Amino acid sequence: MNSRQHSKMLRFLFSCYGLLFVIVVWKYAEREDTPSSGPLESICEYDVKQLCPECFTDTSVCRGIGDIFKPQDGSWSSRINSLFAAHSTTLGTLGKTNTLAVMKRLNRRETIEQLSREFCATDANTYSVSATHRCAWSRSGTLKAASAFVTDSILDKRRVEGCIFCPPNTKHLSLQRFLSMIEPTATELWKLLVVRANAEPLILKLLSQQQRSFPVPTLLHSFGFSIIESFDGEPLNNFYDHQPSVRMMIARELIKAAFRFTEGAAGFRFYLTDLSPDNVAIKLTEDSKTVSVSLVDLDNIIVLDSLADGFSSNRHHVHGKIECDGCFAYVQDDVCGHRSSDLNYFAVCQLLHENLNGNAEVGLLHLADEVTDAAQILHELLDECVHCQPPSCRNRSIILEEMLNVLDQCLA
């Protein structure tokens, strides 16, 4: 069983790693003959020259990063501190266009440093890390051992957060099929480390290749183990007090997103295990007649290869609500053991119906001022979707289709 509760509680601890990282960057920058022109270049150079030089074939990748993205805060210290806020995300602008964009630090919990230490510990002949030497990812002139080690870490059955690959018996093949679909401009080791740290850029790359669009940010640039992506709006939290028509438009787009991610791409289904208000971005036009929805945090996600063999059951998995104050709970083995699941449908229903503590009085579609037949029907459908228990659940996809019909009629 998984939840988001413990990750929320540890955010303060993770921010402390940012301070340690800044110290490392400073110490490294002091050793350079030509100092970097800004904090982003220093971070990139740390990734490229210290963290994993084997991951990058172009040593000039860091050049001019400070001109591509400008953090909103003005001072050097405030810029660097903002990089290690919750989720290691900072808002800024793109170079000459001055368009809002978001920078994300993928290695936000020093995951790659920890993997490097663990990898080096597996080699009895490796030298220790010192001021002048580092433990290399390459052994005997090859990265084969490192790639195998990181792959095993990705597919570790004990992992409950991050990017999880299913089904359990053929995950190695599913992972390789997924990586093979990502443009071969990056090294295999870089892609594997990104999957382990934060697979969002690879998922965005795959989704951008599809004919039908997904409600996700656009990947604009990557450097080292950081990415820049489009700014897609304000968090969903800011829209709970908007007029009912706006909330119904948002609900309609979220339901469509649940269908889109469950359908997936190239045979992969994507199950969102961290669907919360702060991970949904909304853009509302000035006349309040059109909204766009974007799911902006694809770190915690189950990638299920529906084309693979090895499922414990070919039947459709039906999720039953698990009471969990302040978190979203599910059974990972159940989702991974079936070729398809209604987990996304349940997650969207719960998001629309109530907060994570089960309070329906603060749900996005709690239309207290709308004493209409449509409002009552929506309430009943959401209540059925969230609180039904298998095997007595009606197909949730049908419930959501009925909700879409009601919403379309209300918004016509």
Tab-separated table of C-alpha atoms in Angstrom:
chain	number	residue	atom	x	y	z
A	1	MET	CA	0.000	0.000	0.000
A	2	ASN	CA	1.287	3.463	-0.905
A	3	SER	CA	0.503	7.000	0.215
A	4	ARG	CA	1.648	10.567	-0.201
A	5	GLN	CA	1.503	11.328	3.526
A	6	HIS	CA	5.073	10.519	4.382
A	7	SER	CA	6.443	12.479	1.413
A	8	LYS	CA	4.567	15.577	2.559
A	9	MET	CA	5.999	15.195	6.053
A	10	LEU	CA	9.553	14.936	4.732
A	11	ARG	CA	9.579	18.030	2.550
A	12	PHE	CA	11.373	20.068	5.210
A	13	LEU	CA	14.046	17.389	5.490
A	14	PHE	CA	14.519	17.289	1.731
A	15	SER	CA	15.016	21.057	1.635
A	16	CYS	CA	18.053	20.568	3.875
A	17	TYR	CA	19.677	18.523	1.127
A	18	GLY	CA	19.480	21.632	-1.022
A	19	LEU	CA	21.820	23.474	1.344
A	20	LEU	CA	24.306	20.615	1.181
A	21	PHE	CA	24.115	20.624	-2.596
A	22	VAL	CA	24.759	24.375	-2.748
A	23	ILE	CA	27.883	23.893	-0.611
A	24	VAL	CA	29.097	21.186	-3.003
A	25	VAL	CA	28.451	23.446	-5.994
A	26	TRP	CA	30.336	26.314	-4.371
A	27	LYS	CA	33.317	24.103	-3.523
A	28	TYR	CA	33.375	22.739	-7.042
A	29	ALA	CA	33.056	26.170	-8.628
A	30	GLU	CA	36.006	27.406	-6.578
A	31	ARG	CA	38.205	24.746	-8.195
A	32	GLU	CA	37.329	25.810	-11.737
A	33	ASP	CA	39.883	27.947	-13.557
A	34	THR	CA	37.051	29.901	-15.178
A	35	PRO	CA	34.208	30.455	-12.708
A	36	SER	CA	30.636	30.034	-13.888
A	37	SER	CA	28.645	33.138	-14.706
A	38	GLY	CA	25.642	32.181	-12.578
A	39	PRO	CA	23.994	29.609	-10.288
A	40	LEU	CA	22.311	27.628	-13.077
A	41	GLU	CA	25.620	27.137	-14.881
A	42	SER	CA	27.216	25.984	-11.608
A	43	ILE	CA	24.456	23.459	-11.006
A	44	CYS	CA	24.723	22.184	-14.573
A	45	GLU	CA	28.510	21.910	-14.402
A	46	TYR	CA	28.246	19.946	-11.171
A	47	ASP	CA	25.943	17.463	-12.934
A	48	VAL	CA	28.039	17.229	-16.095
A	49	LYS	CA	31.543	17.222	-14.624
A	50	GLN	CA	31.098	15.710	-11.176
A	51	LEU	CA	27.853	13.808	-10.788
A	52	CYS	CA	27.856	11.861	-14.063
A	53	PRO	CA	30.305	12.967	-16.774
A	54	GLU	CA	29.635	9.617	-18.468
A	55	CYS	CA	26.037	10.756	-19.050
A	56	PHE	CA	26.919	13.674	-21.308
A	57	THR	CA	28.694	13.678	-24.641
A	58	ASP	CA	28.533	17.465	-25.077
A	59	THR	CA	30.609	19.276	-22.478
A	60	SER	CA	29.280	22.662	-23.632
A	61	VAL	CA	25.705	21.826	-22.607
A	62	CYS	CA	25.882	24.255	-19.672
A	63	ARG	CA	26.995	27.240	-21.696
A	64	GLY	CA	24.456	30.068	-21.692
A	65	ILE	CA	21.897	28.357	-19.436
A	66	GLY	CA	21.593	31.564	-17.423
A	67	ASP	CA	20.466	33.377	-20.573
A	68	ILE	CA	17.834	30.760	-21.406
A	69	PHE	CA	16.042	30.822	-18.043
A	70	LYS	CA	15.833	33.676	-15.530
A	71	PRO	CA	14.508	32.830	-12.042
A	72	GLN	CA	11.996	35.431	-10.884
A	73	ASP	CA	13.883	36.309	-7.695
A	74	GLY	CA	16.592	38.837	-8.345
A	75	SER	CA	19.500	38.072	-6.029
A	76	TRP	CA	21.936	35.192	-6.420
A	77	SER	CA	21.165	33.798	-2.959
A	78	SER	CA	17.387	33.960	-3.385
A	79	ARG	CA	17.658	32.301	-6.780
A	80	ILE	CA	19.712	29.399	-5.470
A	81	ASN	CA	17.458	28.973	-2.435
A	82	SER	CA	14.357	28.872	-4.623
A	83	LEU	CA	15.792	25.905	-6.498
A	84	PHE	CA	15.441	23.774	-3.378
A	85	ALA	CA	11.943	24.677	-2.285
A	86	ALA	CA	9.249	21.999	-2.134
A	87	HIS	CA	9.416	19.838	-5.262
A	88	SER	CA	12.656	21.638	-6.292
A	89	THR	CA	10.628	23.809	-8.630
A	90	THR	CA	11.203	27.469	-9.405
A	91	LEU	CA	9.260	29.919	-11.531
A	92	GLY	CA	11.038	32.150	-14.000
A	93	THR	CA	11.019	33.519	-17.529
A	94	LEU	CA	12.426	32.371	-20.835
A	95	GLY	CA	15.278	34.456	-22.214
A	96	LYS	CA	14.263	37.130	-24.703
A	97	THR	CA	10.546	36.281	-24.826
A	98	ASN	CA	10.000	36.902	-21.103
A	99	THR	CA	7.439	34.079	-21.157
A	100	LEU	CA	6.742	32.375	-17.844
A	101	ALA	CA	8.351	28.955	-17.476
A	102	VAL	CA	9.176	26.457	-14.736
A	103	MET	CA	12.541	24.914	-13.900
A	104	LYS	CA	12.652	21.568	-12.098
A	105	ARG	CA	15.630	19.979	-10.435
A	106	LEU	CA	15.220	16.238	-11.154
A	107	ASN	CA	17.785	15.070	-8.603
A	108	ARG	CA	15.931	16.739	-5.771
A	109	ARG	CA	16.656	14.213	-3.029
A	110	GLU	CA	20.275	13.502	-3.958
A	111	THR	CA	19.031	10.231	-5.397
A	112	ILE	CA	21.854	10.037	-7.930
A	113	GLU	CA	24.576	10.682	-5.347
A	114	GLN	CA	23.150	7.896	-3.198
A	115	LEU	CA	22.982	5.521	-6.166
A	116	SER	CA	26.595	6.337	-7.004
A	117	ARG	CA	27.711	5.509	-3.475
A	118	GLU	CA	25.776	2.239	-3.513
A	119	PHE	CA	27.159	1.322	-6.924
A	120	CYS	CA	30.725	1.969	-5.822
A	121	ALA	CA	30.175	-0.127	-2.713
A	122	THR	CA	29.472	-3.152	-4.939
A	123	ASP	CA	33.026	-3.059	-6.313
A	124	ALA	CA	35.639	-4.204	-3.830
A	125	ASN	CA	38.421	-2.816	-6.018
A	126	THR	CA	37.039	0.699	-6.323
A	127	TYR	CA	38.946	3.575	-4.848
A	128	SER	CA	37.324	5.782	-2.254
A	129	VAL	CA	35.925	9.196	-3.115
A	130	SER	CA	38.326	11.987	-2.197
A	131	ALA	CA	38.952	15.615	-2.995
A	132	THR	CA	40.785	14.655	-6.191
A	133	HIS	CA	39.077	11.414	-7.181
A	134	ARG	CA	35.516	10.345	-7.658
A	135	CYS	CA	33.958	6.949	-7.990
A	136	ALA	CA	33.276	6.568	-11.713
A	137	TRP	CA	30.183	5.014	-13.255
A	138	SER	CA	32.440	3.324	-15.816
A	139	ARG	CA	34.237	0.082	-15.032
A	140	SER	CA	36.802	-1.439	-17.369
A	141	GLY	CA	35.913	1.147	-19.956
A	142	THR	CA	32.207	0.287	-20.071
A	143	LEU	CA	28.960	1.478	-18.500
A	144	LYS	CA	27.343	-1.959	-18.641
A	145	ALA	CA	27.664	-2.633	-14.917
A	146	ALA	CA	26.327	0.824	-14.007
A	147	SER	CA	23.342	0.488	-16.337
A	148	ALA	CA	22.500	-2.927	-14.889
A	149	PHE	CA	22.795	-1.587	-11.331
A	150	VAL	CA	20.498	1.386	-11.964
A	151	THR	CA	18.028	-0.860	-13.825
A	152	ASP	CA	17.857	-3.181	-10.812
A	153	SER	CA	17.241	-0.162	-8.578
A	154	ILE	CA	14.403	1.042	-10.815
A	155	LEU	CA	12.776	-2.382	-10.781
A	156	ASP	CA	13.247	-3.017	-7.063
A	157	LYS	CA	9.947	-4.486	-5.838
A	158	ARG	CA	10.355	-2.695	-2.516
A	159	ARG	CA	10.046	0.741	-4.106
A	160	VAL	CA	6.698	2.449	-3.557
A	161	GLU	CA	7.414	5.938	-4.917
A	162	GLY	CA	8.690	7.377	-8.150
A	163	CYS	CA	8.202	5.761	-11.539
A	164	ILE	CA	7.055	2.150	-11.116
A	165	PHE	CA	7.083	-0.226	-14.104
A	166	CYS	CA	4.590	-3.080	-14.454
A	167	PRO	CA	3.828	-5.975	-14.865
A	168	PRO	CA	6.097	-7.475	-12.213
A	169	ASN	CA	7.324	-10.522	-14.129
A	170	THR	CA	8.465	-8.739	-17.294
A	171	LYS	CA	9.413	-5.306	-16.020
A	172	HIS	CA	12.894	-5.414	-17.530
A	173	LEU	CA	11.441	-5.793	-21.030
A	174	SER	CA	8.844	-3.111	-20.369
A	175	LEU	CA	11.473	-0.677	-19.148
A	176	GLN	CA	13.649	-1.307	-22.191
A	177	ARG	CA	10.680	-0.868	-24.525
A	178	PHE	CA	9.844	2.422	-22.828
A	179	LEU	CA	13.414	3.723	-23.081
A	180	SER	CA	13.697	2.667	-26.723
A	181	MET	CA	10.836	5.003	-27.603
A	182	ILE	CA	12.657	8.055	-26.254
A	183	GLU	CA	14.718	9.892	-28.859
A	184	PRO	CA	18.307	8.602	-28.757
A	185	THR	CA	19.917	11.994	-28.138
A	186	ALA	CA	20.606	11.133	-24.514
A	187	THR	CA	22.871	8.369	-23.235
A	188	GLU	CA	21.312	5.215	-21.827
A	189	LEU	CA	22.793	5.871	-18.383
A	190	TRP	CA	21.318	9.392	-18.305
A	191	LYS	CA	17.888	8.024	-19.185
A	192	LEU	CA	18.112	5.318	-16.529
A	193	LEU	CA	19.205	7.770	-13.837
A	194	VAL	CA	16.386	10.134	-14.806
A	195	VAL	CA	13.841	7.315	-14.569
A	196	ARG	CA	15.142	6.563	-11.086
A	197	ALA	CA	15.247	10.196	-9.932
A	198	ASN	CA	12.246	11.738	-11.726
A	199	ALA	CA	10.945	10.278	-14.988
A	200	GLU	CA	8.866	13.321	-15.912
A	201	PRO	CA	11.039	14.538	-18.839
A	202	LEU	CA	11.033	11.089	-20.450
A	203	ILE	CA	7.279	10.756	-20.040
A	204	LEU	CA	6.790	14.234	-21.525
A	205	LYS	CA	8.995	13.267	-24.482
A	206	LEU	CA	6.970	10.124	-25.124
A	207	LEU	CA	3.614	11.880	-24.802
A	208	SER	CA	4.710	14.702	-27.126
A	209	GLN	CA	5.175	12.144	-29.911
A	210	GLN	CA	1.513	11.105	-29.871
A	211	GLN	CA	-1.072	12.325	-32.376
A	212	ARG	CA	-3.563	13.088	-29.613
A	213	SER	CA	-2.344	15.620	-27.073
A	214	PHE	CA	-2.079	14.993	-23.343
A	215	PRO	CA	-2.827	17.618	-20.655
A	216	VAL	CA	0.790	18.002	-19.556
A	217	PRO	CA	3.425	20.753	-19.717
A	218	THR	CA	5.665	21.173	-22.748
A	219	LEU	CA	9.294	20.206	-22.233
A	220	LEU	CA	11.275	23.235	-23.417
A	221	HIS	CA	14.874	22.497	-22.470
A	222	SER	CA	17.042	20.151	-20.422
A	223	PHE	CA	20.508	20.608	-18.997
A	224	GLY	CA	22.347	18.253	-16.695
A	225	PHE	CA	19.701	16.811	-14.395
A	226	SER	CA	17.363	19.806	-14.648
A	227	ILE	CA	14.576	20.667	-17.071
A	228	ILE	CA	12.649	23.742	-18.140
A	229	GLU	CA	8.997	23.311	-19.023
A	230	SER	CA	6.043	25.513	-19.850
A	231	PHE	CA	4.149	27.364	-17.134
A	232	ASP	CA	0.619	26.010	-17.449
A	233	GLY	CA	-1.302	28.074	-14.926
A	234	GLU	CA	-2.256	28.455	-11.290
A	235	PRO	CA	-2.808	25.518	-8.910
A	236	LEU	CA	-6.263	24.019	-8.664
A	237	ASN	CA	-6.478	25.204	-5.041
A	238	ASN	CA	-7.070	28.741	-6.346
A	239	PHE	CA	-10.298	27.786	-8.131
A	240	TYR	CA	-12.399	26.156	-5.422
A	241	ASP	CA	-14.298	29.388	-4.793
A	242	HIS	CA	-14.968	30.199	-8.455
A	243	GLN	CA	-18.436	30.189	-9.913
A	244	PRO	CA	-19.994	26.756	-10.541
A	245	SER	CA	-19.613	26.979	-14.320
A	246	VAL	CA	-15.832	27.361	-14.012
A	247	ARG	CA	-15.566	24.440	-11.611
A	248	MET	CA	-17.697	22.302	-13.903
A	249	MET	CA	-15.449	23.141	-16.867
A	250	ILE	CA	-12.408	22.128	-14.815
A	251	ALA	CA	-14.133	18.912	-13.745
A	252	ARG	CA	-14.932	18.075	-17.362
A	253	GLU	CA	-11.267	18.468	-18.368
A	254	LEU	CA	-10.064	16.395	-15.416
A	255	ILE	CA	-12.415	13.564	-16.360
A	256	LYS	CA	-11.107	13.666	-19.927
A	257	ALA	CA	-7.564	13.533	-18.541
A	258	ALA	CA	-8.413	10.389	-16.555
A	259	PHE	CA	-9.567	8.684	-19.755
A	260	ARG	CA	-6.526	9.919	-21.679
A	261	PHE	CA	-3.928	8.655	-19.205
A	262	THR	CA	-5.699	5.329	-18.746
A	263	GLU	CA	-5.793	4.860	-22.505
A	264	GLY	CA	-2.121	5.787	-22.508
A	265	ALA	CA	0.338	5.830	-25.384
A	266	ALA	CA	2.192	3.160	-27.358
A	267	GLY	CA	0.667	0.444	-25.201
A	268	PHE	CA	1.696	2.084	-21.920
A	269	ARG	CA	-0.988	3.102	-19.435
A	270	PHE	CA	-0.127	5.841	-16.956
A	271	TYR	CA	-1.679	5.694	-13.492
A	272	LEU	CA	-1.448	8.894	-11.478
A	273	THR	CA	-0.651	8.121	-7.861
A	274	ASP	CA	-0.239	11.729	-6.727
A	275	LEU	CA	-3.298	13.462	-8.158
A	276	SER	CA	-3.793	16.355	-5.756
A	277	PRO	CA	-4.828	20.006	-6.132
A	278	ASP	CA	-1.249	21.277	-6.036
A	279	ASN	CA	-0.310	19.013	-8.960
A	280	VAL	CA	-3.039	20.351	-11.267
A	281	ALA	CA	-2.477	23.646	-13.104
A	282	ILE	CA	-5.382	25.690	-14.468
A	283	LYS	CA	-5.500	28.494	-17.013
A	284	LEU	CA	-8.740	30.461	-17.206
A	285	THR	CA	-9.451	32.975	-19.950
A	286	GLU	CA	-10.356	36.518	-18.948
A	287	ASP	CA	-14.010	36.000	-19.891
A	288	SER	CA	-14.120	32.813	-17.748
A	289	LYS	CA	-15.519	30.859	-20.671
A	290	THR	CA	-12.594	28.547	-21.371
A	291	VAL	CA	-10.227	26.602	-19.142
A	292	SER	CA	-7.231	24.402	-19.773
A	293	VAL	CA	-5.987	21.762	-17.346
A	294	SER	CA	-2.443	20.436	-17.046
A	295	LEU	CA	-1.045	17.737	-14.769
A	296	VAL	CA	2.264	19.229	-13.746
A	297	ASP	CA	3.929	16.607	-11.552
A	298	LEU	CA	4.513	13.228	-13.193
A	299	ASP	CA	7.103	12.005	-10.719
A	300	ASN	CA	4.966	9.484	-8.842
A	301	ILE	CA	3.358	7.390	-11.544
A	302	ILE	CA	2.786	3.752	-12.474
A	303	VAL	CA	3.763	2.936	-16.061
A	304	LEU	CA	1.950	-0.255	-17.033
A	305	ASP	CA	2.906	-2.048	-20.246
A	306	SER	CA	-0.453	-3.376	-21.410
A	307	LEU	CA	1.238	-5.239	-24.294
A	308	ALA	CA	3.382	-7.338	-21.970
A	309	ASP	CA	2.823	-10.825	-20.641
A	310	GLY	CA	3.020	-11.877	-17.026
A	311	PHE	CA	-0.118	-10.331	-15.517
A	312	SER	CA	-1.671	-12.266	-12.684
A	313	SER	CA	-5.080	-11.535	-14.208
A	314	ASN	CA	-6.377	-10.283	-17.538
A	315	ARG	CA	-9.507	-8.999	-15.823
A	316	HIS	CA	-10.027	-5.273	-15.278
A	317	HIS	CA	-8.875	-4.133	-11.838
A	318	VAL	CA	-11.467	-2.274	-9.763
A	319	HIS	CA	-10.071	-0.106	-6.993
A	320	GLY	CA	-11.828	0.045	-3.639
A	321	LYS	CA	-11.414	3.145	-1.497
A	322	ILE	CA	-8.937	2.737	1.348
A	323	GLU	CA	-9.498	5.115	4.231
A	324	CYS	CA	-6.364	7.193	4.673
A	325	ASP	CA	-6.463	10.635	6.291
A	326	GLY	CA	-4.378	13.123	4.340
A	327	CYS	CA	-3.222	10.692	1.667
A	328	PHE	CA	-4.206	8.714	-1.405
A	329	ALA	CA	-3.919	4.988	-0.747
A	330	TYR	CA	-3.929	2.069	-3.154
A	331	VAL	CA	-2.491	-1.446	-3.453
A	332	GLN	CA	0.363	-1.380	-5.927
A	333	ASP	CA	0.374	-5.156	-6.505
A	334	ASP	CA	-3.301	-5.059	-7.486
A	335	VAL	CA	-2.766	-2.323	-10.057
A	336	CYS	CA	0.379	-3.942	-11.473
A	337	GLY	CA	-1.187	-7.389	-11.581
A	338	HIS	CA	-3.935	-6.451	-14.051
A	339	ARG	CA	-3.791	-5.384	-17.679
A	340	SER	CA	-6.018	-2.391	-16.913
A	341	SER	CA	-7.256	-0.552	-13.815
A	342	ASP	CA	-9.790	2.128	-12.941
A	343	LEU	CA	-7.360	3.829	-10.509
A	344	ASN	CA	-7.306	7.081	-12.519
A	345	TYR	CA	-11.107	7.164	-12.633
A	346	PHE	CA	-11.312	6.747	-8.872
A	347	ALA	CA	-8.600	9.358	-8.273
A	348	VAL	CA	-10.421	11.983	-10.340
A	349	CYS	CA	-13.738	11.182	-8.691
A	350	GLN	CA	-12.191	11.582	-5.254
A	351	LEU	CA	-10.529	14.857	-6.267
A	352	LEU	CA	-13.865	16.243	-7.484
A	353	HIS	CA	-15.899	14.856	-4.601
A	354	GLU	CA	-13.850	15.635	-1.500
A	355	ASN	CA	-10.464	16.577	-0.139
A	356	LEU	CA	-7.929	13.922	0.837
A	357	ASN	CA	-9.397	13.814	4.345
A	358	GLY	CA	-12.740	12.733	2.949
A	359	ASN	CA	-14.540	16.053	3.490
A	360	ALA	CA	-17.126	16.352	0.718
A	361	GLU	CA	-17.978	19.876	1.851
A	362	VAL	CA	-14.781	21.160	0.221
A	363	GLY	CA	-14.777	19.104	-2.976
A	364	LEU	CA	-14.387	20.938	-6.278
A	365	LEU	CA	-17.867	19.867	-7.409
A	366	HIS	CA	-19.586	20.572	-4.111
A	367	LEU	CA	-22.299	22.818	-5.588
A	368	ALA	CA	-23.992	23.884	-2.375
A	369	ASP	CA	-25.615	26.920	-3.990
A	370	GLU	CA	-26.896	24.938	-6.966
A	371	VAL	CA	-30.143	23.312	-5.857
A	372	THR	CA	-30.841	21.723	-9.228
A	373	ASP	CA	-31.442	18.254	-10.596
A	374	ALA	CA	-28.069	18.356	-12.359
A	375	ALA	CA	-26.215	19.210	-9.144
A	376	GLN	CA	-27.954	16.365	-7.335
A	377	ILE	CA	-27.156	13.898	-10.141
A	378	LEU	CA	-23.489	14.908	-10.107
A	379	HIS	CA	-23.352	14.473	-6.343
A	380	GLU	CA	-24.903	11.009	-6.555
A	381	LEU	CA	-22.581	9.896	-9.360
A	382	LEU	CA	-19.494	11.120	-7.504
A	383	ASP	CA	-20.638	9.461	-4.298
A	384	GLU	CA	-21.139	6.179	-6.168
A	385	CYS	CA	-17.760	6.462	-7.887
A	386	VAL	CA	-15.848	7.106	-4.660
A	387	HIS	CA	-17.614	4.944	-2.114
A	388	CYS	CA	-18.649	1.826	-4.023
A	389	GLN	CA	-16.697	-1.283	-3.058
A	390	PRO	CA	-15.792	-4.096	-5.452
A	391	PRO	CA	-17.216	-6.363	-6.623
A	392	SER	CA	-20.425	-4.336	-6.394
A	393	CYS	CA	-19.011	-1.278	-8.224
A	394	ARG	CA	-20.583	-0.212	-11.447
A	395	ASN	CA	-18.017	0.374	-14.202
A	396	ARG	CA	-16.425	3.698	-13.278
A	397	SER	CA	-15.799	4.600	-16.907
A	398	ILE	CA	-19.568	4.529	-17.427
A	399	ILE	CA	-20.081	6.690	-14.337
A	400	LEU	CA	-17.634	9.254	-15.685
A	401	GLU	CA	-19.267	9.192	-19.115
A	402	GLU	CA	-22.591	9.966	-17.443
A	403	MET	CA	-20.950	12.808	-15.549
A	404	LEU	CA	-19.560	14.219	-18.785
A	405	ASN	CA	-23.039	14.181	-20.306
A	406	VAL	CA	-24.470	16.063	-17.313
A	407	LEU	CA	-21.635	18.604	-17.368
A	408	ASP	CA	-21.998	19.139	-21.099
A	409	GLN	CA	-25.718	19.828	-20.663
A	410	CYS	CA	-25.086	22.275	-17.825
A	411	LEU	CA	-22.402	24.123	-19.783
A	412	ALA	CA	-24.223	24.226	-23.116
